[in-house]
Amino acid sequence: VLDRAPAMLARARAKGLACVRADATALPVATGAADVVMSISMLHLVPDWRAMLRELKRLLRPGGRGVVMLYTRENLGAHWVFDYFPSTRAWVEDWHGPLAEVLAELPGARVLPLLFSDGSDGSLAAMCRTPERLLDPAARAQTSYFEKLENEAPAVLAAGLAALRRDLDGGRRPDVEVAAVRAKVGDGTVIMWTG
């Protein structure tokens, strides 16, 4: 596991995984040394994500496989949370670019929509499958989205959660309302390529 964040590395070490602290744009791995490279739900956290993709491609041996799981701007249409926390839309969109921009860096890549079947994953997209989970502080604590919202706009968080509670109690299902969009673009996106 390669990661820049000590807390993430500590979690991986606790699972018995070998870890190296490194920046995704300058990985301490020889060119062509990897059979598989994988990035899960982090591309939006890397300011120079194009450099990160170049690094992933550099690491792959000829015929090796690359996989990036990410959330694109298109996927955000399936994330109904902006109805409840509208002030977050701008910064979330800034963090998540259009799919076409990523594909321009990975010519010939294959694209698959990712559909979560439940909300047990700690990502915001998975939690959008089960709106009740957003009312659980422990579940919210698993996402950088709610961490940022709680730190920067606690009143917005409280108001949005109260509105969500009222809607759920009244029978509204925002997860069902975005089902058609989700079916088209996915909760997230998986991009695969061969080195």
PDB file of C-alpha atoms in Angstrom, residues 3-4 19 49 95 102 112 115 138 141 153 163 192:
ATOM      1  CA  ASP A   3      -0.200   6.420   0.614  1.00  0.00           C
ATOM      2  CA  ARG A   4       0.835   9.873   1.752  1.00  0.00           C
ATOM      3  CA  CYS A  19       3.060  -0.035   3.512  1.00  0.00           C
ATOM      4  CA  TRP A  49      -4.125  13.912 -10.812  1.00  0.00           C
ATOM      5  CA  TRP A  95     -12.857  18.125  -6.774  1.00  0.00           C
ATOM      6  CA  VAL A 102      -9.680  11.419 -17.240  1.00  0.00           C
ATOM      7  CA  LEU A 112     -17.672   0.585 -16.472  1.00  0.00           C
ATOM      8  CA  LEU A 115     -23.190   0.379  -8.817  1.00  0.00           C
ATOM      9  CA  ALA A 138     -20.499   7.043  13.061  1.00  0.00           C
ATOM     10  CA  ALA A 141     -17.481  10.035  10.188  1.00  0.00           C
ATOM     11  CA  ALA A 153     -20.382  24.517   8.168  1.00  0.00           C
ATOM     12  CA  ALA A 163     -34.568  18.112   6.546  1.00  0.00           C
ATOM     13  CA  MET A 192      -9.344  -0.137 -16.734  1.00  0.00           C
TER      14      MET A 192
END
